[in-house]
mmCIF file with all atom_site columns, C-alpha atoms in Angstrom:
data_model
loop_
_atom_site.group_PDB
_atom_site.id
_atom_site.type_symbol
_atom_site.label_atom_id
_atom_site.label_alt_id
_atom_site.label_comp_id
_atom_site.label_asym_id
_atom_site.label_entity_id
_atom_site.label_seq_id
_atom_site.pdbx_PDB_ins_code
_atom_site.Cartn_x
_atom_site.Cartn_y
_atom_site.Cartn_z
_atom_site.occupancy
_atom_site.B_iso_or_equiv
_atom_site.pdbx_formal_charge
_atom_site.auth_seq_id
_atom_site.auth_comp_id
_atom_site.auth_asym_id
_atom_site.auth_atom_id
_atom_site.pdbx_PDB_model_num
ATOM 1   C CA . MET H 1 1   ? 15.612  1.274   -18.513 1.00 88.00 ? 336 MET H CA 1
ATOM 2   C CA . ALA H 1 2   ? 13.169  2.785   -16.049 1.00 96.00 ? 337 ALA H CA 1
ATOM 3   C CA . THR H 1 3   ? 12.588  1.299   -12.607 1.00 98.00 ? 338 THR H CA 1
ATOM 4   C CA . LYS H 1 4   ? 8.952   0.209   -12.325 1.00 98.00 ? 339 LYS H CA 1
ATOM 5   C CA . VAL H 1 5   ? 7.165   0.620   -9.002  1.00 98.00 ? 340 VAL H CA 1
ATOM 6   C CA . TYR H 1 6   ? 3.664   -0.807  -8.670  1.00 98.00 ? 341 TYR H CA 1
ATOM 7   C CA . ILE H 1 7   ? 1.368   0.662   -6.031  1.00 98.00 ? 342 ILE H CA 1
ATOM 8   C CA . VAL H 1 8   ? -1.189  -2.069  -5.469  1.00 98.00 ? 343 VAL H CA 1
ATOM 9   C CA . TYR H 1 9   ? -4.087  -1.420  -3.125  1.00 98.00 ? 344 TYR H CA 1
ATOM 10  C CA . TYR H 1 10  ? -7.621  -2.081  -1.987  1.00 98.00 ? 345 TYR H CA 1
ATOM 11  C CA . SER H 1 11  ? -9.806  0.854   -0.958  1.00 97.00 ? 346 SER H CA 1
ATOM 12  C CA . MET H 1 12  ? -13.463 0.633   -0.027  1.00 95.00 ? 347 MET H CA 1
ATOM 13  C CA . TYR H 1 13  ? -14.201 4.244   0.931   1.00 95.00 ? 348 TYR H CA 1
ATOM 14  C CA . GLY H 1 14  ? -11.310 6.056   -0.770  1.00 96.00 ? 349 GLY H CA 1
ATOM 15  C CA . HIS H 1 15  ? -8.929  6.708   2.130   1.00 97.00 ? 350 HIS H CA 1
ATOM 16  C CA . VAL H 1 16  ? -6.308  4.190   1.013   1.00 98.00 ? 351 VAL H CA 1
ATOM 17  C CA . GLU H 1 17  ? -6.684  5.375   -2.577  1.00 98.00 ? 352 GLU H CA 1
ATOM 18  C CA . LYS H 1 18  ? -5.862  8.956   -1.565  1.00 98.00 ? 353 LYS H CA 1
ATOM 19  C CA . LEU H 1 19  ? -2.689  7.756   0.116   1.00 98.00 ? 354 LEU H CA 1
ATOM 20  C CA . ALA H 1 20  ? -1.883  5.684   -2.981  1.00 98.00 ? 355 ALA H CA 1
ATOM 21  C CA . GLN H 1 21  ? -2.176  8.719   -5.229  1.00 98.00 ? 356 GLN H CA 1
ATOM 22  C CA . GLU H 1 22  ? 0.264   10.642  -3.072  1.00 98.00 ? 357 GLU H CA 1
ATOM 23  C CA . ILE H 1 23  ? 2.643   7.690   -2.877  1.00 98.00 ? 358 ILE H CA 1
ATOM 24  C CA . LYS H 1 24  ? 2.650   7.589   -6.668  1.00 98.00 ? 359 LYS H CA 1
ATOM 25  C CA . LYS H 1 25  ? 3.641   11.260  -6.784  1.00 98.00 ? 360 LYS H CA 1
ATOM 26  C CA . GLY H 1 26  ? 6.489   10.576  -4.378  1.00 98.00 ? 361 GLY H CA 1
ATOM 27  C CA . ALA H 1 27  ? 7.740   7.600   -6.371  1.00 98.00 ? 362 ALA H CA 1
ATOM 28  C CA . GLU H 1 28  ? 7.609   9.564   -9.616  1.00 98.00 ? 363 GLU H CA 1
ATOM 29  C CA . SER H 1 29  ? 9.680   12.348  -8.064  1.00 98.00 ? 364 SER H CA 1
ATOM 30  C CA . VAL H 1 30  ? 12.657  9.989   -8.291  1.00 98.00 ? 365 VAL H CA 1
ATOM 31  C CA . GLU H 1 31  ? 14.380  10.320  -11.642 1.00 98.00 ? 366 GLU H CA 1
ATOM 32  C CA . GLY H 1 32  ? 14.150  7.195   -13.758 1.00 97.00 ? 367 GLY H CA 1
ATOM 33  C CA . VAL H 1 33  ? 11.194  5.718   -11.889 1.00 98.00 ? 368 VAL H CA 1
ATOM 34  C CA . GLU H 1 34  ? 7.820   4.873   -13.422 1.00 98.00 ? 369 GLU H CA 1
ATOM 35  C CA . ALA H 1 35  ? 5.027   4.370   -10.894 1.00 98.00 ? 370 ALA H CA 1
ATOM 36  C CA . LYS H 1 36  ? 1.657   2.817   -11.619 1.00 98.00 ? 371 LYS H CA 1
ATOM 37  C CA . LEU H 1 37  ? -1.510  2.471   -9.550  1.00 98.00 ? 372 LEU H CA 1
ATOM 38  C CA . TRP H 1 38  ? -3.393  -0.832  -9.461  1.00 98.00 ? 373 TRP H CA 1
ATOM 39  C CA . GLN H 1 39  ? -6.477  -1.981  -7.580  1.00 98.00 ? 374 GLN H CA 1
ATOM 40  C CA . VAL H 1 40  ? -6.987  -5.565  -6.472  1.00 98.00 ? 375 VAL H CA 1
ATOM 41  C CA . PRO H 1 41  ? -10.294 -7.245  -7.430  1.00 98.00 ? 376 PRO H CA 1
ATOM 42  C CA . GLU H 1 42  ? -13.359 -6.556  -5.309  1.00 98.00 ? 377 GLU H CA 1
ATOM 43  C CA . THR H 1 43  ? -14.826 -9.663  -3.681  1.00 97.00 ? 378 THR H CA 1
ATOM 44  C CA . LEU H 1 44  ? -18.106 -8.203  -2.424  1.00 96.00 ? 379 LEU H CA 1
ATOM 45  C CA . HIS H 1 45  ? -21.271 -8.043  -4.529  1.00 96.00 ? 380 HIS H CA 1
ATOM 46  C CA . PRO H 1 46  ? -22.242 -4.527  -5.673  1.00 94.00 ? 381 PRO H CA 1
ATOM 47  C CA . GLU H 1 47  ? -25.492 -4.803  -3.709  1.00 95.00 ? 382 GLU H CA 1
ATOM 48  C CA . ILE H 1 48  ? -23.563 -5.417  -0.501  1.00 96.00 ? 383 ILE H CA 1
ATOM 49  C CA . LEU H 1 49  ? -21.204 -2.535  -1.229  1.00 95.00 ? 384 LEU H CA 1
ATOM 50  C CA . GLY H 1 50  ? -24.215 -0.299  -1.785  1.00 93.00 ? 385 GLY H CA 1
ATOM 51  C CA . LYS H 1 51  ? -25.670 -1.227  1.581   1.00 95.00 ? 386 LYS H CA 1
ATOM 52  C CA . MET H 1 52  ? -22.304 -0.438  3.153   1.00 93.00 ? 387 MET H CA 1
ATOM 53  C CA . GLY H 1 53  ? -22.324 3.025   1.611   1.00 92.00 ? 388 GLY H CA 1
ATOM 54  C CA . ALA H 1 54  ? -19.217 2.409   -0.488  1.00 93.00 ? 389 ALA H CA 1
ATOM 55  C CA . PRO H 1 55  ? -18.762 4.830   -3.406  1.00 93.00 ? 390 PRO H CA 1
ATOM 56  C CA . PRO H 1 56  ? -18.204 3.572   -6.982  1.00 93.00 ? 391 PRO H CA 1
ATOM 57  C CA . LYS H 1 57  ? -14.709 2.348   -7.789  1.00 95.00 ? 392 LYS H CA 1
ATOM 58  C CA . SER H 1 58  ? -12.314 4.665   -9.600  1.00 96.00 ? 393 SER H CA 1
ATOM 59  C CA . ASP H 1 59  ? -10.993 3.937   -13.081 1.00 97.00 ? 394 ASP H CA 1
ATOM 60  C CA . VAL H 1 60  ? -7.654  2.653   -11.758 1.00 98.00 ? 395 VAL H CA 1
ATOM 61  C CA . PRO H 1 61  ? -7.055  -0.701  -13.511 1.00 98.00 ? 396 PRO H CA 1
ATOM 62  C CA . VAL H 1 62  ? -7.536  -3.995  -11.689 1.00 98.00 ? 397 VAL H CA 1
ATOM 63  C CA . ILE H 1 63  ? -4.409  -6.122  -11.439 1.00 98.00 ? 398 ILE H CA 1
ATOM 64  C CA . ILE H 1 64  ? -4.022  -9.873  -11.840 1.00 98.00 ? 399 ILE H CA 1
ATOM 65  C CA . PRO H 1 65  ? -1.250  -11.726 -9.973  1.00 98.00 ? 400 PRO H CA 1
ATOM 66  C CA . ASN H 1 66  ? 0.990   -12.446 -12.969 1.00 98.00 ? 401 ASN H CA 1
ATOM 67  C CA . GLN H 1 67  ? 1.338   -8.716  -13.672 1.00 98.00 ? 402 GLN H CA 1
ATOM 68  C CA . LEU H 1 68  ? 3.348   -8.347  -10.478 1.00 98.00 ? 403 LEU H CA 1
ATOM 69  C CA . VAL H 1 69  ? 6.414   -9.849  -12.162 1.00 98.00 ? 404 VAL H CA 1
ATOM 70  C CA . GLU H 1 70  ? 6.683   -6.743  -14.368 1.00 98.00 ? 405 GLU H CA 1
ATOM 71  C CA . ALA H 1 71  ? 7.594   -4.490  -11.432 1.00 98.00 ? 406 ALA H CA 1
ATOM 72  C CA . ASP H 1 72  ? 10.929  -3.832  -9.751  1.00 98.00 ? 407 ASP H CA 1
ATOM 73  C CA . GLY H 1 73  ? 9.325   -2.819  -6.467  1.00 98.00 ? 408 GLY H CA 1
ATOM 74  C CA . PHE H 1 74  ? 5.968   -2.625  -4.721  1.00 98.00 ? 409 PHE H CA 1
ATOM 75  C CA . ILE H 1 75  ? 4.011   -0.581  -2.233  1.00 98.00 ? 410 ILE H CA 1
ATOM 76  C CA . PHE H 1 76  ? 0.940   -2.449  -1.009  1.00 98.00 ? 411 PHE H CA 1
ATOM 77  C CA . GLY H 1 77  ? -1.991  -0.668  0.644   1.00 98.00 ? 412 GLY H CA 1
ATOM 78  C CA . PHE H 1 78  ? -5.195  -1.743  2.372   1.00 98.00 ? 413 PHE H CA 1
ATOM 79  C CA . PRO H 1 79  ? -7.623  -0.839  5.145   1.00 97.00 ? 414 PRO H CA 1
ATOM 80  C CA . THR H 1 80  ? -7.586  -2.851  8.335   1.00 96.00 ? 415 THR H CA 1
ATOM 81  C CA . ARG H 1 81  ? -10.133 -5.401  9.425   1.00 94.00 ? 416 ARG H CA 1
ATOM 82  C CA . PHE H 1 82  ? -9.716  -6.273  13.114  1.00 94.00 ? 417 PHE H CA 1
ATOM 83  C CA . GLY H 1 83  ? -6.021  -5.348  13.033  1.00 94.00 ? 418 GLY H CA 1
ATOM 84  C CA . MET H 1 84  ? -5.153  -7.189  9.806   1.00 96.00 ? 419 MET H CA 1
ATOM 85  C CA . MET H 1 85  ? -5.345  -6.539  6.060   1.00 97.00 ? 420 MET H CA 1
ATOM 86  C CA . ALA H 1 86  ? -8.809  -6.495  4.505   1.00 97.00 ? 421 ALA H CA 1
ATOM 87  C CA . ALA H 1 87  ? -10.039 -9.797  3.075   1.00 97.00 ? 422 ALA H CA 1
ATOM 88  C CA . GLN H 1 88  ? -10.063 -8.406  -0.466  1.00 98.00 ? 423 GLN H CA 1
ATOM 89  C CA . PHE H 1 89  ? -6.319  -7.881  -0.404  1.00 98.00 ? 424 PHE H CA 1
ATOM 90  C CA . LYS H 1 90  ? -5.710  -11.201 1.331   1.00 98.00 ? 425 LYS H CA 1
ATOM 91  C CA . ALA H 1 91  ? -7.740  -12.908 -1.406  1.00 98.00 ? 426 ALA H CA 1
ATOM 92  C CA . PHE H 1 92  ? -5.466  -11.314 -3.994  1.00 98.00 ? 427 PHE H CA 1
ATOM 93  C CA . MET H 1 93  ? -2.357  -12.500 -2.157  1.00 98.00 ? 428 MET H CA 1
ATOM 94  C CA . ASP H 1 94  ? -3.870  -15.972 -1.861  1.00 98.00 ? 429 ASP H CA 1
ATOM 95  C CA . ALA H 1 95  ? -4.074  -16.012 -5.657  1.00 98.00 ? 430 ALA H CA 1
ATOM 96  C CA . THR H 1 96  ? -0.310  -15.491 -6.041  1.00 98.00 ? 431 THR H CA 1
ATOM 97  C CA . GLY H 1 97  ? 0.545   -19.130 -5.365  1.00 98.00 ? 432 GLY H CA 1
ATOM 98  C CA . GLY H 1 98  ? 2.026   -19.601 -8.807  1.00 98.00 ? 433 GLY H CA 1
ATOM 99  C CA . LEU H 1 99  ? 4.439   -16.736 -8.238  1.00 98.00 ? 434 LEU H CA 1
ATOM 100 C CA . TRP H 1 100 ? 5.308   -18.103 -4.799  1.00 98.00 ? 435 TRP H CA 1
ATOM 101 C CA . ARG H 1 101 ? 6.048   -21.531 -6.272  1.00 98.00 ? 436 ARG H CA 1
ATOM 102 C CA . THR H 1 102 ? 8.661   -20.087 -8.630  1.00 98.00 ? 437 THR H CA 1
ATOM 103 C CA . GLN H 1 103 ? 9.747   -17.321 -6.224  1.00 98.00 ? 438 GLN H CA 1
ATOM 104 C CA . ALA H 1 104 ? 9.239   -14.886 -9.100  1.00 98.00 ? 439 ALA H CA 1
ATOM 105 C CA . LEU H 1 105 ? 9.120   -11.874 -6.773  1.00 98.00 ? 440 LEU H CA 1
ATOM 106 C CA . ALA H 1 106 ? 12.045  -12.814 -4.528  1.00 98.00 ? 441 ALA H CA 1
ATOM 107 C CA . GLY H 1 107 ? 14.587  -10.076 -3.896  1.00 98.00 ? 442 GLY H CA 1
ATOM 108 C CA . LYS H 1 108 ? 12.307  -7.202  -4.857  1.00 98.00 ? 443 LYS H CA 1
ATOM 109 C CA . PRO H 1 109 ? 11.596  -4.411  -2.313  1.00 98.00 ? 444 PRO H CA 1
ATOM 110 C CA . ALA H 1 110 ? 8.100   -3.861  -0.951  1.00 98.00 ? 445 ALA H CA 1
ATOM 111 C CA . GLY H 1 111 ? 6.478   -1.403  1.425   1.00 98.00 ? 446 GLY H CA 1
ATOM 112 C CA . ILE H 1 112 ? 3.089   -1.250  3.147   1.00 98.00 ? 447 ILE H CA 1
ATOM 113 C CA . PHE H 1 113 ? 0.553   1.529   3.812   1.00 98.00 ? 448 PHE H CA 1
ATOM 114 C CA . TYR H 1 114 ? -2.856  1.367   5.434   1.00 98.00 ? 449 TYR H CA 1
ATOM 115 C CA . SER H 1 115 ? -5.954  2.974   6.919   1.00 97.00 ? 450 SER H CA 1
ATOM 116 C CA . THR H 1 116 ? -7.663  2.204   10.223  1.00 96.00 ? 451 THR H CA 1
ATOM 117 C CA . GLY H 1 117 ? -10.902 3.349   11.794  1.00 93.00 ? 452 GLY H CA 1
ATOM 118 C CA . SER H 1 118 ? -9.422  4.445   15.107  1.00 92.00 ? 453 SER H CA 1
ATOM 119 C CA . GLN H 1 119 ? -6.145  5.156   16.874  1.00 88.00 ? 454 GLN H CA 1
ATOM 120 C CA . GLY H 1 120 ? -6.143  1.723   18.481  1.00 87.00 ? 455 GLY H CA 1
ATOM 121 C CA . GLY H 1 121 ? -7.440  -0.020  15.382  1.00 91.00 ? 456 GLY H CA 1
ATOM 122 C CA . GLY H 1 122 ? -4.271  -1.469  13.915  1.00 93.00 ? 457 GLY H CA 1
ATOM 123 C CA . GLN H 1 123 ? -1.781  1.193   12.803  1.00 95.00 ? 458 GLN H CA 1
ATOM 124 C CA . GLU H 1 124 ? 1.032   -1.201  13.717  1.00 96.00 ? 459 GLU H CA 1
ATOM 125 C CA . THR H 1 125 ? -0.607  -4.634  13.783  1.00 97.00 ? 460 THR H CA 1
ATOM 126 C CA . THR H 1 126 ? -1.942  -4.264  10.241  1.00 97.00 ? 461 THR H CA 1
ATOM 127 C CA . PRO H 1 127 ? 1.477   -3.852  8.578   1.00 97.00 ? 462 PRO H CA 1
ATOM 128 C CA . LEU H 1 128 ? 3.140   -6.177  11.077  1.00 97.00 ? 463 LEU H CA 1
ATOM 129 C CA . THR H 1 129 ? 0.815   -9.076  10.257  1.00 97.00 ? 464 THR H CA 1
ATOM 130 C CA . ALA H 1 130 ? 1.056   -8.305  6.527   1.00 98.00 ? 465 ALA H CA 1
ATOM 131 C CA . ILE H 1 131 ? 4.814   -8.866  6.519   1.00 98.00 ? 466 ILE H CA 1
ATOM 132 C CA . THR H 1 132 ? 4.180   -12.622 6.455   1.00 98.00 ? 467 THR H CA 1
ATOM 133 C CA . GLN H 1 133 ? 2.893   -12.280 2.884   1.00 97.00 ? 468 GLN H CA 1
ATOM 134 C CA . LEU H 1 134 ? 6.139   -10.600 1.843   1.00 98.00 ? 469 LEU H CA 1
ATOM 135 C CA . ALA H 1 135 ? 8.330   -13.130 3.617   1.00 98.00 ? 470 ALA H CA 1
ATOM 136 C CA . HIS H 1 136 ? 6.840   -16.134 1.850   1.00 98.00 ? 471 HIS H CA 1
ATOM 137 C CA . HIS H 1 137 ? 7.460   -14.485 -1.515  1.00 98.00 ? 472 HIS H CA 1
ATOM 138 C CA . GLY H 1 138 ? 11.035  -13.586 -0.613  1.00 98.00 ? 473 GLY H CA 1
ATOM 139 C CA . LEU H 1 139 ? 10.220  -9.887  -0.948  1.00 98.00 ? 474 LEU H CA 1
ATOM 140 C CA . ILE H 1 140 ? 12.388  -7.417  0.953   1.00 98.00 ? 475 ILE H CA 1
ATOM 141 C CA . PHE H 1 141 ? 10.278  -5.425  3.406   1.00 98.00 ? 476 PHE H CA 1
ATOM 142 C CA . VAL H 1 142 ? 11.211  -1.736  3.327   1.00 98.00 ? 477 VAL H CA 1
ATOM 143 C CA . PRO H 1 143 ? 9.827   0.258   6.276   1.00 98.00 ? 478 PRO H CA 1
ATOM 144 C CA . ILE H 1 144 ? 10.092  4.024   6.348   1.00 98.00 ? 479 ILE H CA 1
ATOM 145 C CA . GLY H 1 145 ? 11.586  3.937   9.831   1.00 98.00 ? 480 GLY H CA 1
ATOM 146 C CA . TYR H 1 146 ? 11.906  7.497   11.080  1.00 98.00 ? 481 TYR H CA 1
ATOM 147 C CA . THR H 1 147 ? 13.146  8.892   7.774   1.00 98.00 ? 482 THR H CA 1
ATOM 148 C CA . PHE H 1 148 ? 10.107  11.200  7.612   1.00 97.00 ? 483 PHE H CA 1
ATOM 149 C CA . GLY H 1 149 ? 11.846  13.275  10.287  1.00 96.00 ? 484 GLY H CA 1
ATOM 150 C CA . ALA H 1 150 ? 9.888   15.642  12.516  1.00 95.00 ? 485 ALA H CA 1
ATOM 151 C CA . GLY H 1 151 ? 6.601   14.436  11.061  1.00 94.00 ? 486 GLY H CA 1
ATOM 152 C CA . MET H 1 152 ? 7.088   11.142  12.877  1.00 95.00 ? 487 MET H CA 1
ATOM 153 C CA . PHE H 1 153 ? 7.061   12.926  16.228  1.00 95.00 ? 488 PHE H CA 1
ATOM 154 C CA . GLU H 1 154 ? 4.021   15.155  15.692  1.00 92.00 ? 489 GLU H CA 1
ATOM 155 C CA . MET H 1 155 ? 1.984   15.322  18.921  1.00 91.00 ? 490 MET H CA 1
ATOM 156 C CA . GLU H 1 156 ? -0.296  18.305  18.326  1.00 92.00 ? 491 GLU H CA 1
ATOM 157 C CA . GLU H 1 157 ? -2.604  16.603  15.835  1.00 92.00 ? 492 GLU H CA 1
ATOM 158 C CA . VAL H 1 158 ? -3.949  13.135  15.203  1.00 91.00 ? 493 VAL H CA 1
ATOM 159 C CA . LYS H 1 159 ? -1.708  11.428  12.650  1.00 95.00 ? 494 LYS H CA 1
ATOM 160 C CA . GLY H 1 160 ? -1.754  7.954   11.165  1.00 96.00 ? 495 GLY H CA 1
ATOM 161 C CA . GLY H 1 161 ? 1.296   6.016   10.086  1.00 96.00 ? 496 GLY H CA 1
ATOM 162 C CA . SER H 1 162 ? 4.210   4.414   11.880  1.00 97.00 ? 497 SER H CA 1
ATOM 163 C CA . PRO H 1 163 ? 7.788   3.293   11.195  1.00 97.00 ? 498 PRO H CA 1
ATOM 164 C CA . TYR H 1 164 ? 6.195   0.464   9.195   1.00 98.00 ? 499 TYR H CA 1
ATOM 165 C CA . GLY H 1 165 ? 4.649   2.797   6.630   1.00 98.00 ? 500 GLY H CA 1
ATOM 166 C CA . ALA H 1 166 ? 2.259   5.635   5.850   1.00 98.00 ? 501 ALA H CA 1
ATOM 167 C CA . GLY H 1 167 ? -1.222  5.497   7.318   1.00 98.00 ? 502 GLY H CA 1
ATOM 168 C CA . THR H 1 168 ? -4.393  7.414   7.984   1.00 97.00 ? 503 THR H CA 1
ATOM 169 C CA . TYR H 1 169 ? -7.478  7.268   10.196  1.00 96.00 ? 504 TYR H CA 1
ATOM 170 C CA . ALA H 1 170 ? -10.854 6.958   8.521   1.00 94.00 ? 505 ALA H CA 1
ATOM 171 C CA . GLY H 1 171 ? -12.916 7.391   11.673  1.00 90.00 ? 506 GLY H CA 1
ATOM 172 C CA . ASP H 1 172 ? -16.596 7.097   10.735  1.00 88.00 ? 507 ASP H CA 1
ATOM 173 C CA . GLY H 1 173 ? -15.609 7.600   7.106   1.00 87.00 ? 508 GLY H CA 1
ATOM 174 C CA . THR H 1 174 ? -15.914 11.378  7.026   1.00 89.00 ? 509 THR H CA 1
ATOM 175 C CA . ARG H 1 175 ? -12.334 12.055  8.122   1.00 94.00 ? 510 ARG H CA 1
ATOM 176 C CA . GLN H 1 176 ? -9.928  12.361  5.188   1.00 95.00 ? 511 GLN H CA 1
ATOM 177 C CA . PRO H 1 177 ? -6.121  12.053  5.131   1.00 97.00 ? 512 PRO H CA 1
ATOM 178 C CA . THR H 1 178 ? -4.491  15.202  6.487   1.00 97.00 ? 513 THR H CA 1
ATOM 179 C CA . GLU H 1 179 ? -1.709  17.165  4.835   1.00 97.00 ? 514 GLU H CA 1
ATOM 180 C CA . LEU H 1 180 ? 0.756   15.594  7.259   1.00 97.00 ? 515 LEU H CA 1
ATOM 181 C CA . GLU H 1 181 ? -0.452  12.089  6.433   1.00 98.00 ? 516 GLU H CA 1
ATOM 182 C CA . LEU H 1 182 ? -0.304  12.832  2.716   1.00 98.00 ? 517 LEU H CA 1
ATOM 183 C CA . GLY H 1 183 ? 3.191   14.199  3.191   1.00 98.00 ? 518 GLY H CA 1
ATOM 184 C CA . GLN H 1 184 ? 4.236   10.970  4.843   1.00 98.00 ? 519 GLN H CA 1
ATOM 185 C CA . ALA H 1 185 ? 2.709   9.025   1.955   1.00 98.00 ? 520 ALA H CA 1
ATOM 186 C CA . PHE H 1 186 ? 4.664   11.111  -0.580  1.00 98.00 ? 521 PHE H CA 1
ATOM 187 C CA . HIS H 1 187 ? 7.801   10.454  1.428   1.00 98.00 ? 522 HIS H CA 1
ATOM 188 C CA . GLN H 1 188 ? 7.162   6.716   1.473   1.00 98.00 ? 523 GLN H CA 1
ATOM 189 C CA . GLY H 1 189 ? 6.750   6.630   -2.288  1.00 98.00 ? 524 GLY H CA 1
ATOM 190 C CA . LYS H 1 190 ? 9.996   8.524   -2.786  1.00 98.00 ? 525 LYS H CA 1
ATOM 191 C CA . HIS H 1 191 ? 11.855  6.450   -0.184  1.00 98.00 ? 526 HIS H CA 1
ATOM 192 C CA . ILE H 1 192 ? 10.903  3.049   -1.587  1.00 98.00 ? 527 ILE H CA 1
ATOM 193 C CA . ALA H 1 193 ? 11.296  4.125   -5.215  1.00 98.00 ? 528 ALA H CA 1
ATOM 194 C CA . SER H 1 194 ? 14.834  5.292   -4.453  1.00 98.00 ? 529 SER H CA 1
ATOM 195 C CA . ILE H 1 195 ? 15.679  1.933   -2.909  1.00 98.00 ? 530 ILE H CA 1
ATOM 196 C CA . ALA H 1 196 ? 14.082  0.017   -5.782  1.00 98.00 ? 531 ALA H CA 1
ATOM 197 C CA . LYS H 1 197 ? 16.173  2.042   -8.232  1.00 98.00 ? 532 LYS H CA 1
ATOM 198 C CA . LYS H 1 198 ? 19.386  1.347   -6.310  1.00 97.00 ? 533 LYS H CA 1
ATOM 199 C CA . LEU H 1 199 ? 18.662  -2.370  -6.141  1.00 97.00 ? 534 LEU H CA 1
ATOM 200 C CA . LYS H 1 200 ? 17.903  -2.591  -9.836  1.00 94.00 ? 535 LYS H CA 1
ATOM 201 C CA . SER H 1 201 ? 21.051  -0.699  -10.807 1.00 91.00 ? 536 SER H CA 1
ATOM 202 C CA . SER H 1 202 ? 23.202  -3.028  -8.705  1.00 85.00 ? 537 SER H CA 1
ATOM 203 C CA . VAL H 1 203 ? 22.080  -6.169  -10.523 1.00 73.00 ? 538 VAL H CA 1
#
């Protein structure tokens, strides 16, 4: 039976979604793994989103909390808001109380990826503060560490991400994920999918 990895994210301007797409490719590069993209529900009114210049949402399906139990592993993604996960994703996690009560997700691996507006905008605090959500569910946090190799030590170009997970910088919104950042995202998908597969096969 295939190992199911759910890539669950919130993306307002598309930066996190681009990382998610690459993470999916990385996860699917592992034999026996099925990866699926999911968006969390939007909490802002369309009129507000329009005033913020947000583009229309993609056709990636919107997840509900109970669908999380179907997966063997997760990679959660979101933009930062003042160094923490965006409220839309927090609202989704707040709705998982029923799963928390039964510890339905306990023992499953989970990773984190993210986007920030600037270099000092939360590339480490965003995933660090998000780990609390995983801990209460009994999920096993899987960082990428320095397994991305030389890409972790790149100093000649601006690069998002950290040992916690893949990341990008949105800047004023016009900057898009670079090839190096996308490469790190692919690596994260492959890394966590491999671990999810090993954990499932050991049960």
